[in-house]
Coordinates of C-alpha atoms and ligand atoms in Angstrom, one line a residue:
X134 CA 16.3 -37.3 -17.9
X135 CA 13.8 -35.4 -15.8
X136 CA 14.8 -32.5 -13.6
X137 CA 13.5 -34.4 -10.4
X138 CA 15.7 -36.6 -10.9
X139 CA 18.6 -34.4 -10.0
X140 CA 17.1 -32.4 -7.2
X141 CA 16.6 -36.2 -5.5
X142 CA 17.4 -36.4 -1.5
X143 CA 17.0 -40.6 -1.3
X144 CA 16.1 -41.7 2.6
X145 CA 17.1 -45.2 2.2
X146 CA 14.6 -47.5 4.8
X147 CA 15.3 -51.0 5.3
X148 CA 11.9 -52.2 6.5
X149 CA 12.9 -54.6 8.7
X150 CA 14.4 -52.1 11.4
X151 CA 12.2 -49.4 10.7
X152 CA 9.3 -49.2 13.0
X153 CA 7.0 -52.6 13.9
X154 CA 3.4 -51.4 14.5
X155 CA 1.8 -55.4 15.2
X156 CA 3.9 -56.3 18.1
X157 CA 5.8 -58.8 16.2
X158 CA 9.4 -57.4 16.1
X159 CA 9.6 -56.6 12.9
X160 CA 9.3 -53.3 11.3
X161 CA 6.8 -53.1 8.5
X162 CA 4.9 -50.7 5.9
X163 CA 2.2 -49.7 8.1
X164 CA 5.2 -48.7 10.8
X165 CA 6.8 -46.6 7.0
X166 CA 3.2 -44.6 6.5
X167 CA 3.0 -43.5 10.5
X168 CA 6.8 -41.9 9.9
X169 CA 6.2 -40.1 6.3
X170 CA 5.2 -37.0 7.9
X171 CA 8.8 -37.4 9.9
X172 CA 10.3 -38.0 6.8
X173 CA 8.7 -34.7 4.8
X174 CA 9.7 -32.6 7.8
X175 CA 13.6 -33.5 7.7
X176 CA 13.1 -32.8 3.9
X177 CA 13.3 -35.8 1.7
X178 CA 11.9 -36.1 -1.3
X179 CA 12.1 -39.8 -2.4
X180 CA 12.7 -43.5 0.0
X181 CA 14.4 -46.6 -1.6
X182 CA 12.9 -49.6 0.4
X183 CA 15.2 -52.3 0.3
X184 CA 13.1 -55.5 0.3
X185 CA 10.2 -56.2 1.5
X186 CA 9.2 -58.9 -0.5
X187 CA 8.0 -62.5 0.0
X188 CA 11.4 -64.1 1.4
X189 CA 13.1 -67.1 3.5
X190 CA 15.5 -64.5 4.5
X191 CA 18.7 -66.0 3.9
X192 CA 20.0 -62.5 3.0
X193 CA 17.3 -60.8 4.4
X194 CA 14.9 -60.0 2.2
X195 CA 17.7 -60.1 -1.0
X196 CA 16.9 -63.4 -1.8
X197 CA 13.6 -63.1 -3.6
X198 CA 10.8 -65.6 -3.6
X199 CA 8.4 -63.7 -5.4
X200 CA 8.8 -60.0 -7.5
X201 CA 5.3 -59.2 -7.1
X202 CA 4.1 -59.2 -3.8
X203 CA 5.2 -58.0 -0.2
X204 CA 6.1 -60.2 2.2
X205 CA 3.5 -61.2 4.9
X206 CA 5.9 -59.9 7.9
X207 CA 5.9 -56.3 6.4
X208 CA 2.3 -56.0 5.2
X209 CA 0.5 -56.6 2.4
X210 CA 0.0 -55.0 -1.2
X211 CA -2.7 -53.0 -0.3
X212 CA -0.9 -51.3 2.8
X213 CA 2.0 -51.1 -0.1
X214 CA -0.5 -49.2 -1.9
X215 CA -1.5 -47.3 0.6
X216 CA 2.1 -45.8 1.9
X217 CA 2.7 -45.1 -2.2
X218 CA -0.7 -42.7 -2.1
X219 CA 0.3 -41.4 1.7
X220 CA 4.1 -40.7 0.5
X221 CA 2.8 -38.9 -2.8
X222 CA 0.4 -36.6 -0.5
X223 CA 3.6 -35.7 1.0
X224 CA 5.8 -35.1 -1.4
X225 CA 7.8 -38.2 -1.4
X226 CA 8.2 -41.0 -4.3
X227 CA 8.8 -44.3 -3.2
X228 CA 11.6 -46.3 -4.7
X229 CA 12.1 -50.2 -4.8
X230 CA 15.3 -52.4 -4.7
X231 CA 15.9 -54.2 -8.1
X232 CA 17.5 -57.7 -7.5
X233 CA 17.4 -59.3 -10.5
X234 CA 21.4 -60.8 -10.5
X235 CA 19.9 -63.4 -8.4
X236 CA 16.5 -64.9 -6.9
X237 CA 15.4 -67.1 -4.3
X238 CA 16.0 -70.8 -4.7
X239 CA 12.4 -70.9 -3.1
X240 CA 11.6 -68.8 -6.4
X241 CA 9.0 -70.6 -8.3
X242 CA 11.4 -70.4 -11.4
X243 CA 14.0 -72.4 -9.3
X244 CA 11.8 -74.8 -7.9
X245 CA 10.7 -75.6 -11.5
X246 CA 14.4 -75.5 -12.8
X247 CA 15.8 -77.3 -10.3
X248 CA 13.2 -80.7 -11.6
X249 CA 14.5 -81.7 -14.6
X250 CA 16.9 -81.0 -17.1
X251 CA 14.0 -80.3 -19.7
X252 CA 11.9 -78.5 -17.7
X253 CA 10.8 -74.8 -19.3
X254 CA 12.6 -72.7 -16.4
X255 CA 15.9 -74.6 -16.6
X256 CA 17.2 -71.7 -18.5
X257 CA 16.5 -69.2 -16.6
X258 CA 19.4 -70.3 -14.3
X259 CA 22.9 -70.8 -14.9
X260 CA 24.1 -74.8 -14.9
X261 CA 27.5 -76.4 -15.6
X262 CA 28.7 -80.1 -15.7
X263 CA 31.3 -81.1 -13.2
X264 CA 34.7 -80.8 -14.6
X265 CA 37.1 -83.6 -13.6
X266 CA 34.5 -84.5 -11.4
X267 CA 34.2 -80.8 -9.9
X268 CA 33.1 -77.8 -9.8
X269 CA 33.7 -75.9 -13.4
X270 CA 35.6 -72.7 -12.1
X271 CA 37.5 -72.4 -8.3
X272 CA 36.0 -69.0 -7.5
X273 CA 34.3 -68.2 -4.3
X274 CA 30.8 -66.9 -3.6
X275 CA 30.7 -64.1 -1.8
X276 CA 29.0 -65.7 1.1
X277 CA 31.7 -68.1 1.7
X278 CA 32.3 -71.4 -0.9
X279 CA 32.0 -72.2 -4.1
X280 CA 30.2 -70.3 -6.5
X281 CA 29.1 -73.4 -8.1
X282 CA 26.2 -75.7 -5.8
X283 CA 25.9 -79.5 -7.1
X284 CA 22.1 -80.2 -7.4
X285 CA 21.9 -84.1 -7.1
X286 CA 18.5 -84.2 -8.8
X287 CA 19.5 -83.2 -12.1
X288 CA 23.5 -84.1 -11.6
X289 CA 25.1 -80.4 -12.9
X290 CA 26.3 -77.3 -10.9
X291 CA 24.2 -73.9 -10.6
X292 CA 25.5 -71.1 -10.3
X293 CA 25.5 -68.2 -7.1
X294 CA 27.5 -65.2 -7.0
X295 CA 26.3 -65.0 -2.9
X296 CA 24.9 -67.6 -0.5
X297 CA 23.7 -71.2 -2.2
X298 CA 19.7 -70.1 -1.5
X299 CA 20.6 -66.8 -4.3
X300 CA 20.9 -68.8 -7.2
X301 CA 21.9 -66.4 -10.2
X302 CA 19.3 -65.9 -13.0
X303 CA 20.8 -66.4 -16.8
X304 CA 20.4 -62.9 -18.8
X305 CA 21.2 -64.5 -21.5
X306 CA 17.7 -66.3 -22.1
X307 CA 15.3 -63.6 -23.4
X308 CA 12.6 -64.9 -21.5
X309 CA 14.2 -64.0 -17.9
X310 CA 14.7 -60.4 -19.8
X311 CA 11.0 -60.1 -20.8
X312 CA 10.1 -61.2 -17.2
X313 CA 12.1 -58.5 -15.5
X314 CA 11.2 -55.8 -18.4
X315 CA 7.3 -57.3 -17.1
X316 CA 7.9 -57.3 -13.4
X317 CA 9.9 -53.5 -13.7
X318 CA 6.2 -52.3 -15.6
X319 CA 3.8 -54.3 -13.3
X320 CA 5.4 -51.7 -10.1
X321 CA 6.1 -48.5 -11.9
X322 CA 2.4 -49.2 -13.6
X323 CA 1.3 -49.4 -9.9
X324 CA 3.1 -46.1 -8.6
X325 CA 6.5 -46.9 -8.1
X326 CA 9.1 -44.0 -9.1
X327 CA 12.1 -46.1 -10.2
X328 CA 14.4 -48.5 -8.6
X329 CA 17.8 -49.1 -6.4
X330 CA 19.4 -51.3 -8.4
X331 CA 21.1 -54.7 -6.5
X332 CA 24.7 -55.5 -7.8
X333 CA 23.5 -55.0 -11.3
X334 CA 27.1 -54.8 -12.6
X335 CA 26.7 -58.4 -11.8
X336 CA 24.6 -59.3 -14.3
X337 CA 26.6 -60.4 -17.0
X338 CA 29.1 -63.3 -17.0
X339 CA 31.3 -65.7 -18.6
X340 CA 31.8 -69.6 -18.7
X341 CA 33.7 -69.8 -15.7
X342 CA 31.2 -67.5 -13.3
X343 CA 33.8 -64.4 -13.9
X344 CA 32.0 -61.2 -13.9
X345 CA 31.9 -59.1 -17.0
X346 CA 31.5 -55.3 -17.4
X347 CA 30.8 -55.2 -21.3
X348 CA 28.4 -55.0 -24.2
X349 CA 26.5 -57.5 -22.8
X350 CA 25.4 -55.7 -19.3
X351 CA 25.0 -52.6 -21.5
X352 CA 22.9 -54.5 -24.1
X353 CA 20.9 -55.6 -21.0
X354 CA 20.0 -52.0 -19.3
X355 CA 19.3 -50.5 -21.9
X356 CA 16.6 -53.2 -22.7
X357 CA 15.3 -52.3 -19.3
X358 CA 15.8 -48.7 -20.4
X359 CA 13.8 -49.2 -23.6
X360 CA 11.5 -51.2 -22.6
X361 CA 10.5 -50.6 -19.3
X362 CA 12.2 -47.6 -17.4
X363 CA 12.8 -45.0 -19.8
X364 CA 9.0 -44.6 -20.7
X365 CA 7.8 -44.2 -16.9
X366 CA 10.6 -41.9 -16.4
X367 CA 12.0 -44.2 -14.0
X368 CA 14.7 -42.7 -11.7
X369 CA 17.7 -45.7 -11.5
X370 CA 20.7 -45.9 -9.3
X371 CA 22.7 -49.0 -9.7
X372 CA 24.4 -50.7 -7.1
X373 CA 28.5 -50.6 -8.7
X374 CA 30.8 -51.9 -6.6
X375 CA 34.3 -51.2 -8.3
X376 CA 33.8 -49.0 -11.0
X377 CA 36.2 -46.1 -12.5
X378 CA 34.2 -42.8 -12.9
X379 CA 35.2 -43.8 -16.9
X380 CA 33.4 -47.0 -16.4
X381 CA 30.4 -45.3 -14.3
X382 CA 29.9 -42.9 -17.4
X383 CA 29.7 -45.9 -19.8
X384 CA 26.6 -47.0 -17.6
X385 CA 25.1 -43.6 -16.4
X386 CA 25.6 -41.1 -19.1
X387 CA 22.6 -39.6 -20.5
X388 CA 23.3 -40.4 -23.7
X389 CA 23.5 -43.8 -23.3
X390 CA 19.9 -44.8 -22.2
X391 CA 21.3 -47.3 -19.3
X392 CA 20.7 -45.9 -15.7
X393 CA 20.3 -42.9 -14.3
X394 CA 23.3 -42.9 -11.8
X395 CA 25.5 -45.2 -9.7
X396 CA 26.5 -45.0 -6.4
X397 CA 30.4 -45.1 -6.2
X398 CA 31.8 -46.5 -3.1
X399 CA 35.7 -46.0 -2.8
X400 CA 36.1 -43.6 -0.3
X401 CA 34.0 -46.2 2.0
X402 CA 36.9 -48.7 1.7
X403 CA 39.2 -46.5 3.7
X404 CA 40.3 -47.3 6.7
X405 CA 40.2 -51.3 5.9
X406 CA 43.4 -52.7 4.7
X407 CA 43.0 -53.7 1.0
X408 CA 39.1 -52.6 1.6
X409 CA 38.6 -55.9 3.8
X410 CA 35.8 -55.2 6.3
X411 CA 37.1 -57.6 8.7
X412 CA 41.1 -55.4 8.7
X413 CA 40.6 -52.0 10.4
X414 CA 43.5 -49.2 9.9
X415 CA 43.5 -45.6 10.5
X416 CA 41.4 -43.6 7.8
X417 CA 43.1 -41.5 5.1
X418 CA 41.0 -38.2 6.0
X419 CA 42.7 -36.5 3.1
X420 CA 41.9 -39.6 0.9
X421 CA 39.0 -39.5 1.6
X422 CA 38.0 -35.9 0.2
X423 CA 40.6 -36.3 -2.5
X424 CA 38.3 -39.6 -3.9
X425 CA 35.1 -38.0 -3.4
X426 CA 36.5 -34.7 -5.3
X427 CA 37.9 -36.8 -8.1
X428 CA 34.2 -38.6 -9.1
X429 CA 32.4 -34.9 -8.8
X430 CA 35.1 -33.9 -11.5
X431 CA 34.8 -37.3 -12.9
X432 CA 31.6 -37.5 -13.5
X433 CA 31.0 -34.2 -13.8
X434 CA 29.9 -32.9 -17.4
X435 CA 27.3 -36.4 -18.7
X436 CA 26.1 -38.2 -15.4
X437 CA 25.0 -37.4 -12.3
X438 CA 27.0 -38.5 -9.0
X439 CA 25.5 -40.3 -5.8
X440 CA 26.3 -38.6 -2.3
X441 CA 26.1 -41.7 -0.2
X442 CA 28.2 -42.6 3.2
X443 CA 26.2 -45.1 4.9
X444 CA 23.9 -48.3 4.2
X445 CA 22.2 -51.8 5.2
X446 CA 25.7 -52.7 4.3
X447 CA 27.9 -50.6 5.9
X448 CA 28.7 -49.4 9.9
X449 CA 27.9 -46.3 11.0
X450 CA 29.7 -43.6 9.3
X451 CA 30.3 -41.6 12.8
X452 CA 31.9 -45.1 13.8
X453 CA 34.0 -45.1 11.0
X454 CA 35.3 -41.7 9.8
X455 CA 34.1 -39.9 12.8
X456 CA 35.3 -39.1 16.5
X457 CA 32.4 -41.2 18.4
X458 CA 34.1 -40.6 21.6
X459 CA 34.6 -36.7 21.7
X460 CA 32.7 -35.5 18.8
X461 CA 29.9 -37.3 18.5
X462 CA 27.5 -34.1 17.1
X463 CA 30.4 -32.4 15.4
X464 CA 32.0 -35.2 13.3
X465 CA 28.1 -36.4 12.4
X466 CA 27.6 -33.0 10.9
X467 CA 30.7 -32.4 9.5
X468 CA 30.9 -35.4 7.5
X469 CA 27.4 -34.4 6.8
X470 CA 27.9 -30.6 5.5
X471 CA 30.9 -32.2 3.7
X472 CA 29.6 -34.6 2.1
X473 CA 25.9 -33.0 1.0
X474 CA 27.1 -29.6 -0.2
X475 CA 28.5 -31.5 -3.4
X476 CA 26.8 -32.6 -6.6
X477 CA 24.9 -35.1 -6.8
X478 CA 21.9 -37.2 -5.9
X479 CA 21.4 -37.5 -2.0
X480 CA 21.5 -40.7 -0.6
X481 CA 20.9 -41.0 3.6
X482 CA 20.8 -44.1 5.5
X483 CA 18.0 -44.5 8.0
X484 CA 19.6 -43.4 11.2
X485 CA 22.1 -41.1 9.9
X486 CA 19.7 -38.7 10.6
X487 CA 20.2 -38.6 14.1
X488 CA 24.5 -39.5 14.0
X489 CA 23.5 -43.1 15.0
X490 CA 26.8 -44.7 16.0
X491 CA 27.5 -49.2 16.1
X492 CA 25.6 -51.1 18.3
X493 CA 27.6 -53.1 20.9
X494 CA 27.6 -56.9 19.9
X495 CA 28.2 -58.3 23.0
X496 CA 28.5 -62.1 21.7
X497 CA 28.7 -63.9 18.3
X498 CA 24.7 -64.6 18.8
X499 CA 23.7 -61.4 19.0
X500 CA 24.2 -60.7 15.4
X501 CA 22.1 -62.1 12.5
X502 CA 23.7 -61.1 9.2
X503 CA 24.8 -64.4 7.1
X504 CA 28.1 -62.5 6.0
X505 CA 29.0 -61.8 9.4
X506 CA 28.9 -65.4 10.4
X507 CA 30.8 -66.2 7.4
X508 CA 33.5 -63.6 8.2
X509 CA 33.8 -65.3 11.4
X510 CA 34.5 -68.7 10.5
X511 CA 36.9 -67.3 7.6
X512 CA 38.5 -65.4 10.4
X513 CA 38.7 -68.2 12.7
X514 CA 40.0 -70.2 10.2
X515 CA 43.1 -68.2 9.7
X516 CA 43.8 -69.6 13.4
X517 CA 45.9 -66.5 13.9
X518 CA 43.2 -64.4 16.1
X519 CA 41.7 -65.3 19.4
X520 CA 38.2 -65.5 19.9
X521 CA 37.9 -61.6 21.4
X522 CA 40.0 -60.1 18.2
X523 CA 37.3 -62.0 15.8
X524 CA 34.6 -60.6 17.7
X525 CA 36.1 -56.9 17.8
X526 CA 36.5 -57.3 14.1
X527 CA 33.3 -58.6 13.4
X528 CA 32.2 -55.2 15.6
X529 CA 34.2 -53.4 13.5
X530 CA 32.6 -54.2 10.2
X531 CA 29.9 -55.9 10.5
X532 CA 26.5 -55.2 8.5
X533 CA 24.5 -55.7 11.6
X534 CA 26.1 -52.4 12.8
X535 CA 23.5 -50.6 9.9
X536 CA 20.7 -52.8 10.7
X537 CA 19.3 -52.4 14.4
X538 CA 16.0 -50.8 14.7
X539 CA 15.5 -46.9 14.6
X540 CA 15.6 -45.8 18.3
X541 CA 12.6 -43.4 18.1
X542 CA 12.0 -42.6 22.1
X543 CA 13.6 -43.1 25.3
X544 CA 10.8 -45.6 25.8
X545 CA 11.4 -49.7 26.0
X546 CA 13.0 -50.8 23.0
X547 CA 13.5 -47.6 21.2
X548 CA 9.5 -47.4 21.0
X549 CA 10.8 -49.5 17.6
X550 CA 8.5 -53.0 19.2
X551 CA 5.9 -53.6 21.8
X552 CA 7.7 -57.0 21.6
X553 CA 10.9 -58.8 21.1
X554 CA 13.1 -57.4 18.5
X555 CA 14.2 -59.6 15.4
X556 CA 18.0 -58.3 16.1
X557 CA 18.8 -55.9 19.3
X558 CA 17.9 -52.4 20.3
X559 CA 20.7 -49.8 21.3
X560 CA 19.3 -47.1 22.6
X561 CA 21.8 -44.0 23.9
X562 CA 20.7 -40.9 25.7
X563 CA 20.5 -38.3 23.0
X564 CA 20.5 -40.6 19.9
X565 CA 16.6 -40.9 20.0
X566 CA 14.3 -38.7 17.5
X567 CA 12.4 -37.9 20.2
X568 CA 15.0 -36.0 22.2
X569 CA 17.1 -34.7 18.9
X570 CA 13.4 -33.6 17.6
X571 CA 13.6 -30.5 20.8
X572 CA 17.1 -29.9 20.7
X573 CA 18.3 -27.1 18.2
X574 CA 21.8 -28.3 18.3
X575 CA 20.9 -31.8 17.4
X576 CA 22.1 -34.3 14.2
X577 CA 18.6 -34.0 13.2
X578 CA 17.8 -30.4 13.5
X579 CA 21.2 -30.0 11.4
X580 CA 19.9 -32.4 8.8
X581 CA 16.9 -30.4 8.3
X582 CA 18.3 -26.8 8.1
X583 CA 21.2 -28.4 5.4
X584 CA 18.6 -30.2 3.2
X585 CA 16.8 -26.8 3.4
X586 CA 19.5 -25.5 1.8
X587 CA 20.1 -27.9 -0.6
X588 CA 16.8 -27.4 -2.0
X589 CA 16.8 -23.3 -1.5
X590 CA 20.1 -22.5 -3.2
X591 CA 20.3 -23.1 -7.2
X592 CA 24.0 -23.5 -6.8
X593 CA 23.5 -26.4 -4.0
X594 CA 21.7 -27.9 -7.2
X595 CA 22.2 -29.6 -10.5
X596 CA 23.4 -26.7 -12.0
X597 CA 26.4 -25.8 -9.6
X598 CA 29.4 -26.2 -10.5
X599 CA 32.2 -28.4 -7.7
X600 CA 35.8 -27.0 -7.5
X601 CA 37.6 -28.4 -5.1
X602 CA 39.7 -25.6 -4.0
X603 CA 42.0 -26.8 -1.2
X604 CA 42.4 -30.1 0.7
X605 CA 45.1 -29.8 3.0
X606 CA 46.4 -31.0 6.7
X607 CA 42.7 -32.2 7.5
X608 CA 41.2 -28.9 6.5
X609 CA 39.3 -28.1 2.8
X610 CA 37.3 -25.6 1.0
X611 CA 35.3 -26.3 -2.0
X612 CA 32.9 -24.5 -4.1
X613 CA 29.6 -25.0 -5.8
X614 CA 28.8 -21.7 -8.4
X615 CA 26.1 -21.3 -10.6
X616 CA 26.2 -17.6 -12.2
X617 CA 27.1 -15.3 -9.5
X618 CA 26.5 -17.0 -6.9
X619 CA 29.6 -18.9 -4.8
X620 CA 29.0 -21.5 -2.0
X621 CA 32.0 -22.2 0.0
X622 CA 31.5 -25.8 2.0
X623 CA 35.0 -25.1 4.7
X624 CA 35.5 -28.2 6.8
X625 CA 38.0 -29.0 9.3
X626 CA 38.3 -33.3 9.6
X627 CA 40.5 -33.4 12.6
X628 CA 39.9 -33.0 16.3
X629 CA 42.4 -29.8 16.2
X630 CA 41.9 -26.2 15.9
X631 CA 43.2 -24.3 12.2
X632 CA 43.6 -21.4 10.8
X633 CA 40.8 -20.5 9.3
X634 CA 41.7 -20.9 5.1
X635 CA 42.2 -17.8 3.4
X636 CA 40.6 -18.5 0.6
X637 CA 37.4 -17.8 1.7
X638 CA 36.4 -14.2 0.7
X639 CA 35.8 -12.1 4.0
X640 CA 32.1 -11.0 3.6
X641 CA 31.2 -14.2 2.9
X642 CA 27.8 -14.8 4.9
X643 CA 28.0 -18.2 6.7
X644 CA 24.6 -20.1 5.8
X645 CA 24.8 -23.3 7.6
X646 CA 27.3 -24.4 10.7
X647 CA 27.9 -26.8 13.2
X648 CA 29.0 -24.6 16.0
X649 CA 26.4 -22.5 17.7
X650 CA 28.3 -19.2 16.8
X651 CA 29.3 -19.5 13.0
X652 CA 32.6 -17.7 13.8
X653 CA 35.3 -17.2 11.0
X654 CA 38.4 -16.6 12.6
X655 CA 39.2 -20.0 13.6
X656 CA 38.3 -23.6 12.5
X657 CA 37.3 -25.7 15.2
X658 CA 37.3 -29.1 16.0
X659 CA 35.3 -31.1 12.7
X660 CA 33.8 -27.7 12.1
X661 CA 31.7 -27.3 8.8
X662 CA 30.6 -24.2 7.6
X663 CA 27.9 -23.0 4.3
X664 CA 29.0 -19.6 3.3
X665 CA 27.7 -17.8 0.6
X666 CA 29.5 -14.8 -1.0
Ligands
GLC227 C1 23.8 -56.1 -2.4 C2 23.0 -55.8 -1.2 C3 23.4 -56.7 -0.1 C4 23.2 -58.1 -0.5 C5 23.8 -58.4 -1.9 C6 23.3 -59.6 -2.5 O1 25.2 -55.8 -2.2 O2 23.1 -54.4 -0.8 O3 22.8 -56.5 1.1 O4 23.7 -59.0 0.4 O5 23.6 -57.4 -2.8 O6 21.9 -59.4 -3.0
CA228 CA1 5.6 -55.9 12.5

């Protein structure tokens, strides 16, 4: 594995809510090339674009109609071309989404499939006679339904892990392999530094449309590996919902010539009863250090962990695990400094930057995410909530929260549009780039001064060690040493003043903080603190 790997800080964009540069509503590459010289100065070194590929959109943009072009709303390949040579003369390496569990039913491989029984590209998808006169297995796609579609034409069942238009490729034919392994070369050929990679513990499954986690995924990757990644140097980080840190190893260690890392997710199931996004509840705040500790340790001596809080999936972290309300600035950062001081591979959601919190959906129209309107009809269905508790749950966690545009001025619309926005604006005094860009004591300026860091100090790297030290009544201390030099990330995740811990040698010289002051006598409310001894 190469070294830049490692030293990765990942500014995830999704295109769509980026910045729109035609008028049109819709953010796009050419809106992704004006903002690169934003992106340098907070200090990223690589972006992971999630789709922007030719697409109906059912799950925007993760339904694939074609792996080798862009899609017309966000640009064309030679503006693609363009932002990779613009991000490289700044430092940055561009990164694509992989989704290869599934494609498009508008795919041309689909449309083909789909005509006859005998036809070359039936194989490439995954069909099943009824059983009894049903569907072969009773699981349910994660989109609401059946996994299993009846196609009338040809009189047998495909299969879709997520919405009927994401019908799931067969990785068991060679030929879909060698046109992945193809389609992988064709963009890291072209400039592309590796790949996010969609659900790929998805990949391989049995008769019934169970998932497996197996030889057969690991056979898989490390065809990818072997014939397509490895010699570009690719940098991978699957998409692993699920996974033990023993199973993560299995798919990230460097030995095994699979991926380069995985994100792991658990601690972003807390505060949702049995991790259900619709079922809020009170976050562990001692869980959720404890979790993130036991991966570092986990993971710690063959593979390379993935500091990740927010997505295109997920709400706002501030809305989540912070104090929104009372500490907007403070619990932003603090989760921040928390989080980023540990090892691992950087991973920030567009927005983060600046301690974006929800949006407010006012009504069920305002949102446009196809899980969301499947969690409310599940919901509704239940018949035990009335129509204002679906809708605060839907507030709660839906993945529209992630997905409005950037608010980049005070201006109309965020200065995201000229025109009308594909999903709404939010726009809050002091959430804007524009007005966080002057302040000193902004999300932003803290983001810059931490990734700073991260790059500066050799034990904020690869090489430094994590111990976590003390987690304990909402406050903890950790460590990151390489040689003889100690970090000590303190962090106080409650809205109370502690003591300040002990542990933490006196002299200690406090590098980066949230407070204006850096004091050490006391810890204040979701206080972080750098301190190097
Ligand atoms: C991943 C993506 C998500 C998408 C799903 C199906 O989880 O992050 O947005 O809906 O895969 O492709
Ligand atoms: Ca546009």
């Amino acid at each position: 594995m190469k070294q830049w790997h490692k030293d990765s800080i990942v500014y995830q964009i999704y295109p769509k809510s980026y910045l729109d540069t035609n008028g049109d509503g819709i953010g796009d590459l050419r809106g992704i090339i004006r903002k690169i010289p934003y992106l340098q100065e907070l200090g990223v070194n690589a972006v992971w674009l999630s789709p922007c590929y030719p697409s109906p959109g059912d799950d925007n943009g993760y339904d694939i109609a074609d792996y080798r072009d862009i899609g017309p709303e966000y640009g064309t390949l030679d503006d693609f071309k363009e932002l990779l040579a613009v991000a490289e003369e700044h430092g940055i390496r561009v990164l694509m989404d992989l989704v290869v569990n599934h494609t498009s039913d508008e795919h041309y491989w689909f449309q083909e499939a789909r005509k006859s029984r005998d036809n070359p590209y039936r194989d490439y998808y995954i069909w099943r006679d009824p059983v009894d006169g049903h569907e072969p297995s009773e699981n349910k796609a994660a989109f609401g339904g059946s996994i299993w579609e009846w196609d009338e034409t040809t009189g047998q069942y495909y299969l879709h892990l997520f919405s009927k238009k994401q019908p799931d490729l067969n990785w068991e034919n060679p030929k879909v392999r060698q046109e992945i392994v193809d389609m992988i070369n064709y963009w890291l050929d072209m400039g592309v530094a590796g790949f996010r990679c969609d659900v790929i513990n998805n990949l391989a499954k049995n008769e019934d449309g169970d998932i497996l986690f197996g030889d057969r995924l690991h056979s898989y990757l490390h065809q990818l590996h072997t014939e397509a990644l490895g010699p570009h140097g690719a940098l991978t980080i699957g998409e692993t919902w699920g996974l033990t840190p023993t199973q993560a190893l299995a798919l990230t260690g460097e030995e095994r010539g699979e991926l380069t890392s995985s994100f792991q997710f658990e601690h972003l199931l807390l505060g949702r009863i049995g991790g259900d996004k619709w079922m809020p509840e009170p976050v562990d705040r001692t869980a959720f250090v404890d979790i993130l500790a036991k991966w570092e340790n986990g993971l710690a001596n063959d593979s390379y962990p993935v500091l990740v809080m927010e997505s295109h999936d997920q709400p706002r972290a501030l809305s989540r695990f912070g104090d929104r309300d009372k500490f907007p600035y403070e619990s932003a950062t603090m989760l921040a400094g928390m989080l980023y001081g540990m090892r691992g591979i950087a991973v920030i959601y567009q927005g983060q930057e600046l301690g974006l919190h929800d949006p407010t959906f006012a009504t069920l129209d305002e949102y446009r995410d196809i899980e969301t309107f499947n969690g409310y009809k599940e919901l509704k269905a239940t018949g035990k909530y009335s129509e204002e508790e679906i809708l605060a749950r839907l507030q709660f966690g839906s993945r529209d929260c992630g997905r409005t545009p950037i608010p980049w001025t005070t201006g109309k619309e965020g200065g995201f549009t000229s025109g009308t926005p594909w999903i709404k604006t939010q726009v809050d005094k002091g959430f804007t780039a524009e007005e966080q860009d002057k302040d000193p004591q902004s999300v932003l300026n803290f983001y810059r001064k931490m990734l700073a860091l991260r790059k500066a100090e050799a034990a904020l790297g690869d090489g430094g060690v994590f111990e976590l030290v003390m987690n304990k009544d909402h406050t903890s201390v950790y460590t990151r040493t390489c040689g003889d030099e100690v970090i000590y990330v303190v962090s106080r995740y409650d809205e109370t003043e502690a003591a300040f811990p002990a542990c933490v040698p006196a002299d200690a010289k406090v590098i980066l903080s949230n407070y204006e002051d850096g004091k050490t006598d006391v810890l204040r409310p979701y206080e972080v603190l750098w301190l190097k001894a």
